[in-house]
Each structure stands twice: as C-alpha cells, then as structure tokens.
C-alpha positions as MATLAB code, in Angstrom:
seq = 'MDFKKILPWIIGIGSVLIVTIFIAYLVMGVKNTALRFNQATEKEWGNVNTAYQRRNDLIGNLVKTVQGAADFEKGTLTAVIEARSKATAITIDPKNITPDQLAKFNQAQAGVSSTLSRLLVSVERYPELKANENFLKLQDELASTENQILTARTRFNESVQAYNGYVLAMPQSFFLGSYKEKAYFQAVAGAEKAPDVKFDFDKKESK';
ca = [
      65.496  111.708  120.546;
      64.824  115.210  119.618;
      68.137  116.571  117.964;
      67.016  120.080  118.351;
      66.771  119.629  122.190;
      70.381  118.247  122.526;
      71.925  120.552  120.055;
      72.481  123.404  122.682;
      74.198  120.634  124.949;
      76.344  119.581  122.100;
      77.295  123.234  121.256;
      77.858  123.932  125.012;
      80.126  120.974  125.536;
      81.996  121.482  122.301;
      82.699  125.143  123.346;
      83.965  124.002  126.686;
      86.172  121.579  124.932;
      87.633  124.167  122.489;
      88.118  126.599  125.373;
      89.917  123.978  127.401;
      92.181  122.845  124.527;
      92.973  126.631  123.833;
      93.895  127.342  127.385;
      96.067  124.059  127.654;
      97.736  124.969  124.379;
      98.295  128.555  125.705;
      99.770  127.325  129.123;
     101.992  124.840  127.191;
     103.308  127.580  125.061;
     104.115  129.754  128.063;
     105.821  127.047  129.908;
     107.796  126.064  126.817;
     108.930  129.566  126.238;
     109.901  129.916  129.933;
     111.917  126.597  129.542;
     113.880  128.140  126.672;
     114.548  131.316  128.581;
     115.743  129.145  131.567;
     117.961  127.009  129.526;
     119.418  130.107  127.907;
     120.414  131.475  131.430;
     121.963  127.996  132.379;
     123.968  127.986  129.174;
     125.296  131.521  129.754;
     126.173  130.546  133.379;
     128.071  127.528  132.074;
     130.083  130.016  129.929;
     130.715  132.152  133.012;
     132.081  129.011  134.860;
     134.207  128.007  131.866;
     135.817  131.498  131.670;
     136.531  131.482  135.467;
     137.898  127.752  135.267;
     140.295  128.914  132.488;
     141.511  131.751  134.696;
     142.073  129.322  137.659;
     143.992  126.873  135.377;
     146.174  129.700  134.246;
     146.763  131.052  137.737;
     147.828  127.577  138.663;
     150.427  127.495  135.958;
     151.429  131.109  136.809;
     152.088  130.230  140.475;
     154.253  127.354  139.497;
     156.318  129.558  137.202;
     156.783  132.270  139.810;
     157.672  129.876  142.582;
     160.834  129.144  140.532;
     162.089  132.739  141.032;
     164.630  133.061  143.890;
     163.246  134.760  147.007;
     159.872  135.564  145.497;
     157.459  137.118  148.128;
     155.974  134.105  149.773;
     153.096  136.112  151.227;
     151.996  137.343  147.844;
     151.959  133.717  146.455;
     150.045  132.437  149.477;
     147.412  135.025  149.132;
     146.849  134.155  145.453;
     146.640  130.434  146.207;
     144.238  130.915  149.059;
     141.979  133.239  147.173;
     141.895  130.867  144.223;
     141.075  127.967  146.528;
     138.235  129.925  148.156;
     136.735  130.878  144.810;
     136.765  127.293  143.477;
     135.095  126.104  146.599;
     131.940  128.118  145.872;
     129.592  126.438  143.617;
     126.144  127.495  142.383;
     123.171  125.603  140.990;
     122.123  127.488  137.869;
     118.613  126.405  138.408;
     118.417  128.341  141.734;
     120.811  131.288  141.642;
     119.958  133.609  144.573;
     121.307  137.149  145.159;
     123.201  135.907  148.270;
     124.804  133.014  146.476;
     125.849  135.180  143.525;
     127.144  137.928  145.786;
     129.459  135.485  147.595;
     130.627  133.970  144.272;
     131.294  137.375  143.030;
     133.070  138.495  146.011;
     135.404  135.455  146.055;
     136.229  135.925  142.396;
     136.949  139.622  143.083;
     139.472  138.430  145.819;
     141.241  136.381  143.162;
     141.547  139.338  140.794;
     142.889  141.516  143.676;
     145.621  139.101  144.759;
     146.549  138.281  141.056;
     146.989  142.040  140.361;
     149.356  142.391  143.477;
     151.258  139.379  142.256;
     151.833  140.807  138.769;
     152.833  144.189  140.197;
     155.492  142.497  142.472;
     156.979  140.826  139.299;
     158.488  144.123  138.249;
     161.220  143.421  140.944;
     162.288  140.249  139.362;
     164.216  140.454  136.009;
     164.368  136.677  135.539;
     160.486  136.574  135.502;
     160.220  139.569  133.074;
     162.438  137.797  130.778;
     160.565  134.459  131.205;
     158.904  133.511  127.963;
     156.313  131.142  129.677;
     155.439  133.782  132.268;
     154.924  136.375  129.557;
     152.707  133.994  127.590;
     150.675  133.266  130.650;
     150.282  136.947  131.410;
     148.905  137.520  127.935;
     146.458  134.620  128.336;
     145.243  135.901  131.548;
     144.540  139.352  130.108;
     142.612  137.675  127.413;
     140.677  135.608  129.856;
     139.760  138.525  132.030;
     138.097  139.973  128.952;
     136.333  136.696  128.366;
     135.000  136.619  131.949;
     133.648  140.224  131.450;
     131.895  139.204  128.266;
     130.456  135.997  129.772;
     129.093  137.921  132.736;
     127.546  140.577  130.623;
     125.846  137.823  128.451;
     124.702  135.994  131.636;
     122.997  139.234  132.971;
     121.263  139.803  129.525;
     119.864  136.294  129.534;
     118.637  136.769  133.103;
     117.028  139.975  132.088;
     115.059  138.172  129.356;
     114.147  135.418  131.676;
     112.967  137.605  134.444;
     111.039  139.933  132.123;
     109.220  136.935  130.694;
     108.415  134.941  133.836;
     107.595  137.825  136.167;
     105.221  139.604  133.588;
     101.499  139.245  133.421;
      99.832  136.826  132.290;
     102.760  134.506  132.310;
     103.252  134.669  136.093;
      99.917  133.095  136.599;
     101.151  129.912  135.061;
     104.845  129.956  136.063;
     104.687  129.867  139.942;
     107.699  127.271  139.795;
     109.828  129.749  137.900;
     111.521  132.136  140.258;
     113.265  135.472  139.695;
     116.990  134.968  138.991;
     119.809  137.224  140.336;
     122.248  139.344  138.367;
     125.861  139.770  138.630;
     126.470  143.027  140.503;
     129.630  144.952  140.028;
     132.042  144.974  142.954;
     134.424  147.815  143.617;
     136.882  148.373  140.850;
     135.042  145.765  138.552;
     134.039  148.315  136.092;
     137.019  147.180  133.987;
     139.015  143.923  133.725;
     142.188  143.770  135.956;
     145.368  145.123  134.279;
     147.491  142.035  133.987;
     149.992  143.220  131.300;
     152.971  145.297  131.625;
     155.191  146.995  129.125;
     158.588  145.905  130.534;
     160.611  147.269  127.511;
     159.385  150.824  128.147;
     160.021  150.605  131.892;
     163.381  149.259  131.294;
     164.291  151.948  128.721;
     163.794  154.769  131.178;
];
C-alpha cells in the first residue's frame, strides 16, 4: 500500500473528526450554559413563590386575629379570604412560564394586596386591634414580606433577562430550539411600590 496515496484520505478523515468533535463540544457548551441560565430562573421563581407563600401564611394568621374583634366588617374579611384563595389556586410550571400565565398570577396577587390594604385601613376603627400585640407583630411581618416579594420579583426578572438574552441570541438559538423565551413580571396598577401595611397609631391617637 502506497502511504503517500492514502495520506490525503487520512488527513481528510482526521480533519472531519476534529471539526465534528469541535462542533459537538461547542453545542454541548451552549446547551450546558443554557441549562444554567434556565436553572437560575427556576431558582428565582422558587424564591418568588416562597415570598408569596409567607405572605399567605401571615394573612391567614392576621384574619384569625381580626375575626376576634367584635363586629369587624365581615365583607372586608371575606374579600381578603377569597382573594387569598384565588391567588393560591394559580400555579405555574417554572419550566414553561408564558406571558398569559404570569399575567393571571400577577393579577391574582395584586387582588390580595388590594384587599389586604383595605382590611388594614379598616382596622383604624377598632381600638382593641390597634392595641393587640399579635396583630401589630403580624402587621410588621407583612410589611417586611411585601418588600421581600418586590425583591424576589426583581431578581426573577433579572434572571429571565439573562436567560432570554442568551437563548434567543445568535448563534445559540440555532442549537436551542427547545429553550423558549420566558415571560417577565409586568407591573400592575399601583405596583410601583409595596403596599403600605404599617400605621403609626400613636401619632393618630395623639391628634
């Protein structure tokens, strides 16, 4: 066998193998990076859910405390309970967060914030609640939790921005057909700041 004759074939096959291995390594790297970005969004979504779950738990305790007040507005309590129930009924798969799903989730949580704010405003007419240490503690914890929710939502949006920026860009998008664009949290009316769930009763009473 003439080695000089087969040398070009050896070089050609070797070149093809090198290019194939390089492309495979490149694709593997792209997919592994996309996986890391995707896992980051799922982690931040978990933090969002944790913050909302903490608020739901606190609201449950708050409702029990308020129910003990004589003649408290039943309609206000019912609105809070129903809004909380509606919000907890909406679940989202973090692997497939669509704009429509997130909008419904967002709207339901906004309904909770709205009814909760109305409940806390109505408390001003009940001296026994304004002096209830358990109620005041729950109120402070709710204020802290609203800030945690805002932070969690912001971090989730930042992780989605990083994810979308990677999987939708060229040339990664050629190899990441199974990775779809994720939705962002969009602000609802009045959501530019956390709901005010703290009152300075001492100042009000000193007037």
